[in-house]
Coordinates of C-alpha atoms in Angstrom, one line a residue:
M1 CA -42.4 -6.9 29.1
H2 CA -41.5 -7.2 32.8
I3 CA -42.4 -4.1 34.7
E4 CA -40.0 -3.3 37.5
S5 CA -41.9 -2.3 40.6
E6 CA -40.8 0.5 42.9
Q7 CA -40.4 -2.1 45.7
N8 CA -38.0 -4.1 43.4
V9 CA -36.0 -1.0 42.6
E10 CA -35.6 -0.1 46.3
A11 CA -34.7 -3.7 47.2
A12 CA -32.1 -3.8 44.4
Q13 CA -30.5 -0.7 45.7
Q14 CA -29.8 -2.4 49.0
L15 CA -28.2 -5.5 47.4
P16 CA -24.5 -6.3 47.6
I17 CA -24.5 -6.5 43.8
Q18 CA -20.8 -7.0 43.2
R19 CA -20.6 -9.7 45.8
N20 CA -23.7 -11.5 44.5
R21 CA -22.5 -11.2 40.9
T22 CA -19.1 -12.7 41.8
I23 CA -20.8 -15.6 43.6
I24 CA -23.3 -16.4 40.9
V25 CA -20.6 -16.2 38.1
A26 CA -18.4 -18.6 40.2
N27 CA -21.4 -20.8 40.8
Q28 CA -22.1 -21.1 37.0
F29 CA -18.4 -21.5 36.2
I30 CA -18.3 -24.6 38.5
S31 CA -21.6 -25.9 37.0
S32 CA -20.3 -25.5 33.4
L33 CA -17.0 -27.2 34.4
A34 CA -18.8 -30.1 36.0
E35 CA -21.2 -30.5 33.1
S36 CA -18.4 -30.4 30.4
I37 CA -16.3 -32.9 32.3
L38 CA -19.2 -35.4 32.7
Y39 CA -20.3 -34.9 29.0
V40 CA -16.9 -35.7 27.6
A41 CA -16.4 -38.7 30.0
I42 CA -19.8 -40.1 28.9
M43 CA -19.0 -39.7 25.2
W44 CA -15.6 -41.4 25.7
Y45 CA -17.1 -44.2 27.7
V46 CA -20.0 -44.9 25.3
Y47 CA -17.7 -45.0 22.3
E48 CA -15.1 -47.1 24.1
V49 CA -17.7 -49.7 25.0
T50 CA -19.8 -49.8 21.9
S51 CA -17.3 -48.6 19.2
S52 CA -20.4 -47.1 17.5
A53 CA -20.7 -43.6 16.3
L54 CA -24.5 -44.1 16.3
S55 CA -24.4 -44.8 20.0
S56 CA -22.4 -41.6 20.6
A57 CA -24.9 -39.6 18.5
F58 CA -27.7 -41.2 20.6
V59 CA -26.1 -39.6 23.7
V60 CA -26.2 -36.1 22.1
T61 CA -29.8 -36.7 21.0
L62 CA -30.9 -37.7 24.6
F63 CA -29.5 -34.4 25.9
I64 CA -31.6 -32.4 23.4
L65 CA -34.8 -34.5 23.5
S66 CA -35.1 -34.4 27.2
D67 CA -35.2 -30.6 27.0
V68 CA -37.7 -30.7 24.2
F69 CA -40.2 -33.2 25.7
L70 CA -39.6 -32.8 29.5
G71 CA -38.6 -29.2 29.8
P72 CA -42.0 -27.6 29.7
F73 CA -43.2 -29.9 32.5
V74 CA -40.1 -29.1 34.6
G75 CA -40.9 -25.4 34.2
V76 CA -44.3 -25.9 35.9
F77 CA -42.5 -27.5 38.8
V78 CA -39.9 -24.8 39.1
D79 CA -42.5 -22.0 39.0
R80 CA -44.0 -23.5 42.2
L81 CA -40.7 -23.1 44.0
N82 CA -38.6 -20.1 45.2
P83 CA -35.6 -19.8 42.9
K84 CA -32.9 -20.6 45.5
T85 CA -34.8 -23.8 46.5
G86 CA -35.1 -24.7 42.8
M87 CA -31.4 -24.4 42.2
H88 CA -30.6 -26.5 45.3
I89 CA -33.0 -29.2 44.0
G90 CA -31.4 -29.2 40.6
Y91 CA -27.9 -29.5 42.1
A92 CA -29.1 -32.3 44.4
I93 CA -30.5 -34.3 41.4
M94 CA -27.3 -34.0 39.4
T95 CA -25.1 -34.8 42.4
T96 CA -27.1 -37.9 43.2
I97 CA -26.9 -39.1 39.6
G98 CA -23.1 -39.0 39.8
V99 CA -23.1 -41.1 42.9
L100 CA -25.7 -43.6 41.5
L101 CA -23.7 -43.9 38.3
S102 CA -20.6 -44.9 40.3
L103 CA -22.6 -47.5 42.4
V104 CA -24.2 -49.1 39.4
Y105 CA -20.9 -49.1 37.5
I106 CA -19.3 -51.1 40.5
F107 CA -22.2 -53.5 41.3
S108 CA -24.1 -54.0 38.0
I109 CA -21.8 -53.3 35.1
D110 CA -23.9 -55.6 32.8
Y111 CA -26.8 -53.1 32.8
F112 CA -24.7 -50.0 33.1
L113 CA -25.2 -48.7 29.6
V114 CA -29.0 -48.8 29.9
F115 CA -28.8 -47.0 33.3
L116 CA -26.4 -44.5 31.8
Y117 CA -28.9 -43.5 29.1
L118 CA -31.6 -43.1 31.8
A119 CA -29.2 -41.2 34.0
I120 CA -28.5 -38.7 31.2
I121 CA -32.2 -37.8 30.9
I122 CA -32.6 -37.4 34.7
H123 CA -29.3 -35.4 34.9
N124 CA -30.5 -33.1 32.2
V125 CA -33.8 -32.6 34.0
G126 CA -31.8 -31.5 37.0
G127 CA -29.8 -29.1 34.9
T128 CA -33.1 -27.6 33.5
V129 CA -34.4 -27.2 37.1
M130 CA -31.2 -25.4 38.1
G131 CA -31.0 -23.2 34.9
S132 CA -34.6 -22.0 34.9
S133 CA -34.4 -21.4 38.6
K134 CA -31.3 -19.3 38.0
N135 CA -33.2 -17.1 35.6
K136 CA -35.8 -16.5 38.2
L137 CA -33.2 -15.7 40.9
L138 CA -30.9 -13.4 38.9
P139 CA -33.0 -10.2 39.1
H140 CA -33.3 -10.6 42.9
I141 CA -29.6 -10.7 43.4
V142 CA -28.2 -8.1 41.0
G143 CA -31.3 -6.0 40.1
Y144 CA -33.1 -5.9 36.8
N145 CA -30.8 -3.2 35.4
Q146 CA -27.7 -5.5 35.8
V147 CA -29.2 -8.6 34.3
V148 CA -27.7 -8.2 30.8
R149 CA -24.2 -7.4 32.1
T150 CA -24.3 -10.3 34.6
N151 CA -25.5 -12.7 31.8
G152 CA -22.5 -11.6 29.8
F153 CA -20.2 -12.5 32.6
I154 CA -21.9 -15.8 33.1
S155 CA -21.6 -16.6 29.4
S156 CA -17.9 -15.7 29.4
S157 CA -17.1 -17.8 32.5
G158 CA -19.1 -20.6 31.1
Q159 CA -17.1 -20.7 27.9
V160 CA -13.9 -20.8 29.9
A161 CA -15.2 -23.6 32.1
S162 CA -16.4 -25.6 29.1
L163 CA -13.1 -25.4 27.3
L164 CA -11.2 -26.2 30.5
G165 CA -13.5 -29.2 31.1
N166 CA -13.2 -30.4 27.5
T167 CA -9.4 -30.1 27.9
V168 CA -8.9 -32.0 31.2
S169 CA -11.7 -34.5 31.0
G170 CA -9.8 -36.9 28.7
Y171 CA -6.8 -36.8 31.0
L172 CA -8.9 -37.3 34.1
F173 CA -10.7 -40.2 32.4
S174 CA -7.4 -41.9 31.7
I175 CA -6.0 -41.3 35.2
I176 CA -8.9 -41.8 37.6
G177 CA -11.3 -43.6 35.4
F178 CA -15.0 -43.1 34.8
I179 CA -16.0 -43.5 38.5
G180 CA -13.4 -40.9 39.5
V181 CA -14.7 -38.4 36.9
V182 CA -18.4 -38.7 37.8
L183 CA -17.6 -38.4 41.6
M184 CA -15.5 -35.4 40.9
H185 CA -18.5 -34.0 38.9
S186 CA -20.8 -34.6 41.8
G187 CA -18.4 -32.9 44.2
A188 CA -18.3 -29.8 41.9
Y189 CA -22.1 -29.6 41.9
L190 CA -22.1 -29.9 45.7
V191 CA -19.7 -26.9 46.0
A192 CA -21.8 -24.9 43.5
S193 CA -24.9 -25.6 45.6
L194 CA -23.1 -24.5 48.8
L195 CA -22.1 -21.2 47.2
L196 CA -25.7 -20.2 46.9
F197 CA -25.9 -19.9 50.7
L198 CA -23.6 -16.9 50.4
I199 CA -25.9 -15.0 48.1
V200 CA -28.1 -12.1 49.5
T201 CA -31.5 -11.8 47.8
S202 CA -33.9 -8.9 47.5
F203 CA -36.5 -10.8 49.6
G204 CA -36.2 -12.5 52.9
Q205 CA -36.8 -16.2 53.8
K206 CA -40.4 -15.5 54.9
A207 CA -41.1 -14.0 51.5
L208 CA -39.6 -17.0 49.8
E209 CA -41.7 -19.4 51.8
K210 CA -44.8 -17.3 51.2
N211 CA -44.1 -17.3 47.4
E212 CA -43.5 -21.1 47.5
E213 CA -46.8 -21.7 49.4
K214 CA -48.6 -19.4 46.9
Q215 CA -47.2 -21.3 43.9
T216 CA -48.1 -24.7 45.4
K217 CA -51.8 -23.7 45.8
K218 CA -52.1 -22.8 42.2
A219 CA -54.4 -24.6 39.7
S220 CA -53.8 -28.0 38.1
F221 CA -50.6 -29.0 36.4
S222 CA -52.2 -28.8 33.0
T223 CA -53.6 -25.4 33.7
E224 CA -50.2 -24.1 34.8
L225 CA -48.6 -25.5 31.7
K226 CA -51.2 -23.7 29.6
E227 CA -50.5 -20.5 31.5
G228 CA -46.8 -20.7 30.5
F229 CA -47.7 -21.2 26.8
L230 CA -50.1 -18.3 26.9
A231 CA -47.5 -16.1 28.5
L232 CA -45.1 -16.9 25.7
K233 CA -47.8 -16.4 23.1
K234 CA -48.7 -13.1 24.7
S235 CA -45.2 -11.7 24.4
K236 CA -45.0 -11.3 20.6
P237 CA -41.3 -10.3 20.6
L238 CA -40.4 -13.5 22.6
L239 CA -42.6 -15.7 20.4
K240 CA -41.1 -14.3 17.2
T241 CA -37.6 -14.8 18.7
V242 CA -38.1 -18.4 19.6
I243 CA -39.5 -19.1 16.1
L244 CA -36.5 -17.4 14.6
F245 CA -34.0 -19.4 16.7
S246 CA -35.8 -22.7 16.1
V247 CA -35.4 -22.1 12.3
V248 CA -31.8 -20.9 12.7
N249 CA -30.9 -24.0 14.7
M250 CA -31.3 -26.0 11.5
T251 CA -27.7 -25.0 10.9
T252 CA -26.6 -27.6 13.4
L253 CA -26.4 -29.9 10.4
A254 CA -23.0 -28.0 9.9
G255 CA -22.3 -26.6 13.3
S256 CA -22.1 -30.1 15.0
L257 CA -19.3 -31.1 12.5
I258 CA -16.6 -28.5 13.0
V259 CA -14.1 -31.2 13.8
V260 CA -14.9 -32.7 10.3
L261 CA -14.4 -29.3 8.7
I262 CA -11.0 -28.8 10.3
K263 CA -9.8 -32.4 9.7
D264 CA -11.1 -33.0 6.2
H265 CA -11.6 -29.6 4.6
Y266 CA -8.6 -27.8 6.1
N267 CA -6.4 -31.0 6.5
G268 CA -5.9 -29.9 10.1
S269 CA -4.7 -31.8 13.1
S270 CA -6.1 -32.3 16.6
A271 CA -3.8 -29.5 17.7
Q272 CA -5.3 -27.1 15.2
Y273 CA -8.7 -28.1 16.3
G274 CA -7.7 -27.2 19.9
L275 CA -6.4 -23.8 18.5
V276 CA -9.8 -23.1 16.9
N277 CA -11.5 -23.9 20.3
A278 CA -9.1 -21.6 22.1
L279 CA -9.6 -18.7 19.6
S280 CA -13.3 -19.2 19.7
L281 CA -13.2 -19.1 23.5
L282 CA -11.2 -15.9 23.4
A283 CA -13.7 -14.2 21.0
G284 CA -16.7 -15.4 22.9
T285 CA -15.3 -14.4 26.3
L286 CA -14.4 -10.9 25.1
M287 CA -17.9 -10.5 23.6
G288 CA -19.5 -11.7 26.8
L289 CA -17.6 -9.1 28.8
M290 CA -18.5 -6.3 26.3
I291 CA -22.2 -7.1 25.6
G292 CA -23.5 -5.4 28.7
K293 CA -22.1 -2.1 27.5
I294 CA -23.1 -2.6 23.9
T295 CA -26.8 -3.1 24.8
K296 CA -26.9 0.3 26.4
F297 CA -26.4 1.9 23.0
V298 CA -27.7 -0.5 20.4
K299 CA -31.3 -1.6 19.8
T300 CA -32.1 -5.2 20.4
N301 CA -33.3 -6.0 16.9
V302 CA -30.1 -4.4 15.4
L303 CA -28.0 -6.7 17.6
F304 CA -29.9 -9.7 16.4
I305 CA -29.6 -8.6 12.8
S306 CA -25.9 -8.0 13.2
A307 CA -25.2 -11.2 15.1
L308 CA -27.0 -13.5 12.7
F309 CA -25.6 -11.7 9.6
L310 CA -22.0 -12.0 10.9
A311 CA -22.7 -15.7 11.9
G312 CA -23.9 -16.3 8.4
I313 CA -20.8 -14.6 6.8
A314 CA -18.6 -16.7 9.2
Y315 CA -20.1 -20.0 8.2
F316 CA -20.1 -19.1 4.5
G317 CA -16.5 -18.0 4.7
A318 CA -15.5 -21.1 6.7
G319 CA -17.0 -23.3 4.0
I320 CA -15.5 -21.4 1.0
T321 CA -11.9 -21.1 2.2
T322 CA -9.5 -24.0 2.4
N323 CA -7.0 -22.1 4.4
F324 CA -7.0 -23.2 8.1
Y325 CA -6.1 -19.8 9.5
I326 CA -8.7 -17.9 7.5
G327 CA -11.2 -20.5 8.5
A328 CA -10.2 -20.1 12.2
F329 CA -10.7 -16.4 11.8
F330 CA -14.3 -16.9 10.5
L331 CA -15.1 -19.4 13.3
M332 CA -14.0 -16.8 15.9
F333 CA -16.6 -14.4 14.5
F334 CA -19.2 -17.1 14.7
A335 CA -18.4 -17.7 18.4
A336 CA -18.6 -14.0 19.2
S337 CA -22.0 -13.8 17.3
N338 CA -23.3 -16.8 19.1
V339 CA -22.5 -15.2 22.5
V340 CA -24.5 -12.1 21.5
V341 CA -27.5 -14.2 20.6
G342 CA -27.3 -16.3 23.7
V343 CA -27.0 -13.4 26.2
M344 CA -29.7 -11.5 24.4
Y345 CA -32.4 -14.2 24.5
N346 CA -31.5 -15.2 28.1
S347 CA -31.9 -11.6 29.2
M348 CA -35.1 -11.2 27.3
L349 CA -36.5 -14.2 29.2
I350 CA -35.8 -12.4 32.5
L351 CA -36.8 -8.9 31.5
F352 CA -39.9 -9.6 29.4
V353 CA -41.5 -12.3 31.4
E354 CA -43.3 -12.1 34.8
E355 CA -41.5 -14.1 37.5
K356 CA -44.5 -16.3 38.3
V357 CA -44.4 -17.9 34.9
R358 CA -40.7 -17.4 34.0
A359 CA -39.5 -21.0 34.5
R360 CA -42.4 -22.3 32.3
V361 CA -41.7 -19.8 29.5
T362 CA -37.9 -20.5 29.8
T363 CA -38.3 -24.3 29.4
M364 CA -40.9 -23.9 26.6
Y365 CA -38.6 -21.5 24.9
G366 CA -35.8 -24.1 25.1
A367 CA -38.1 -26.9 23.9
I368 CA -39.3 -25.1 20.8
M369 CA -35.8 -23.8 20.0
G370 CA -34.3 -27.3 20.2
I371 CA -36.9 -29.2 18.3
F372 CA -35.0 -29.2 15.0
I373 CA -31.5 -29.9 16.4
P374 CA -31.6 -33.8 16.7
P375 CA -32.9 -34.5 13.2
F376 CA -30.7 -31.9 11.5
T377 CA -27.6 -33.1 13.5
I378 CA -28.2 -36.6 12.1
L379 CA -29.0 -35.2 8.6
G380 CA -25.7 -33.3 8.7
G381 CA -23.7 -36.4 9.4
L382 CA -25.5 -38.2 6.5
L383 CA -25.0 -35.3 4.0
A384 CA -21.4 -34.8 5.0
D385 CA -20.6 -38.4 3.9
Q386 CA -22.4 -37.8 0.6
V387 CA -21.5 -34.3 -0.5
G388 CA -18.6 -33.2 1.8
I389 CA -18.6 -30.8 4.7
A390 CA -18.0 -27.5 2.8
P391 CA -21.4 -27.3 1.1
L392 CA -23.1 -27.7 4.5
F393 CA -21.2 -24.7 5.9
I394 CA -21.8 -22.6 2.8
G395 CA -25.6 -23.5 2.8
S396 CA -25.9 -22.9 6.5
G397 CA -24.2 -19.5 6.1
I398 CA -26.6 -18.5 3.4
W399 CA -29.5 -19.7 5.6
L400 CA -28.3 -17.5 8.5
I401 CA -27.8 -14.5 6.3
L402 CA -31.3 -14.8 4.9
W403 CA -32.9 -15.1 8.4
S404 CA -30.8 -12.2 9.7
F405 CA -33.3 -9.9 7.9
F406 CA -36.3 -11.2 9.8
P407 CA -35.8 -8.9 12.9
M408 CA -35.6 -6.0 10.4
I409 CA -38.9 -6.7 8.6
D410 CA -41.0 -8.2 11.4
K411 CA -43.0 -5.5 13.2
D412 CA -42.8 -7.1 16.6
M413 CA -39.0 -7.6 16.6
K414 CA -38.4 -4.3 14.8
G415 CA -40.0 -2.5 17.7
L416 CA -37.6 -4.0 20.3
K417 CA -35.7 -1.3 22.1
R418 CA -32.5 -1.6 24.0
L419 CA -32.3 -4.2 26.7
D420 CA -32.2 -1.5 29.4
I421 CA -34.8 -1.8 32.2
S422 CA -35.4 1.9 32.2
E423 CA -36.4 1.7 28.6
N424 CA -38.8 -1.2 29.1
R425 CA -40.9 -0.1 32.1

């Protein structure tokens, strides 16, 4: 676990925590908005050009596979930088990709689709650089004891931004076209990057430069990569958590097909699909706002057990019922449970891992967690065509319920205390 030094405590007490929290939440809101707008625009464009569901699925797979195979190497790079610099570099990569996409679209449309697939990978690398750098920066702008609460706010704002982006992207695509959307996305990332200059950290610029110089002088790339793996292996609770989540992520064979559940199983409309998204957003946002207070009173393993169990009940119930409104109620519970799990593991990565290897551990964590998502997403599509969507949700619900007992019986996860820095010194 991360040990908070007296120097860090003293520095944190001098931080303008509320101001920093507001800025970083706004920063992540803009980032999530830009990402969701671009994602929907890309999906629309690819399907419009190819008329192929397989091509659209390939886009989703590229997003995941770039995390799985490139993420750990990106983590080594990020750990050589100070976190603010890392976030600026991530934003610069994503902003540049938007501009390049526009130029290639204008001057070389014949090869645009190939470049688009390549751009998705590079853009996702930029997002990984930004995200893992943010995890390193967070304790230095709000203090370790405010990490969980701040992650909750970030999660809530991110959900609002994603829903807003998903809602307006289609309209923007029809009004200003693909070029307009990607340039707007680049502008949003530029604003998010500029916001970082307003943040006050717990260390000065000289300390940042000294840290960057120290990281650059480290051992070889492969040695640093190994250090990240050993750090993850050393933290038994984190290692067990990433194994648990990688197995739980097999349920994406159902989770990626909610639109099919609503349309075919509930005989719902696109408006009802929008209602489910809105209700899920509401549930997730409320949970994100409350999670900081909940973690002060509830042990971490109990939260994991509860969240996974409720998620399992939600999927099972959503598959059993044929009533849209009951199904929407279950999916709300799933969204709330998903936020609990997301905030908890993000906070554990910050509180339980030393800063010098945090980016490497974060990206390795993401790579291992996502390894089953692409094949099970494709498998879900194939099975849904053969047996229908309901059995997939019922089976996924049972799978989640079974694995919810793992934090109860595993000695390392059972020993997890509350995610409160004073408990984990």
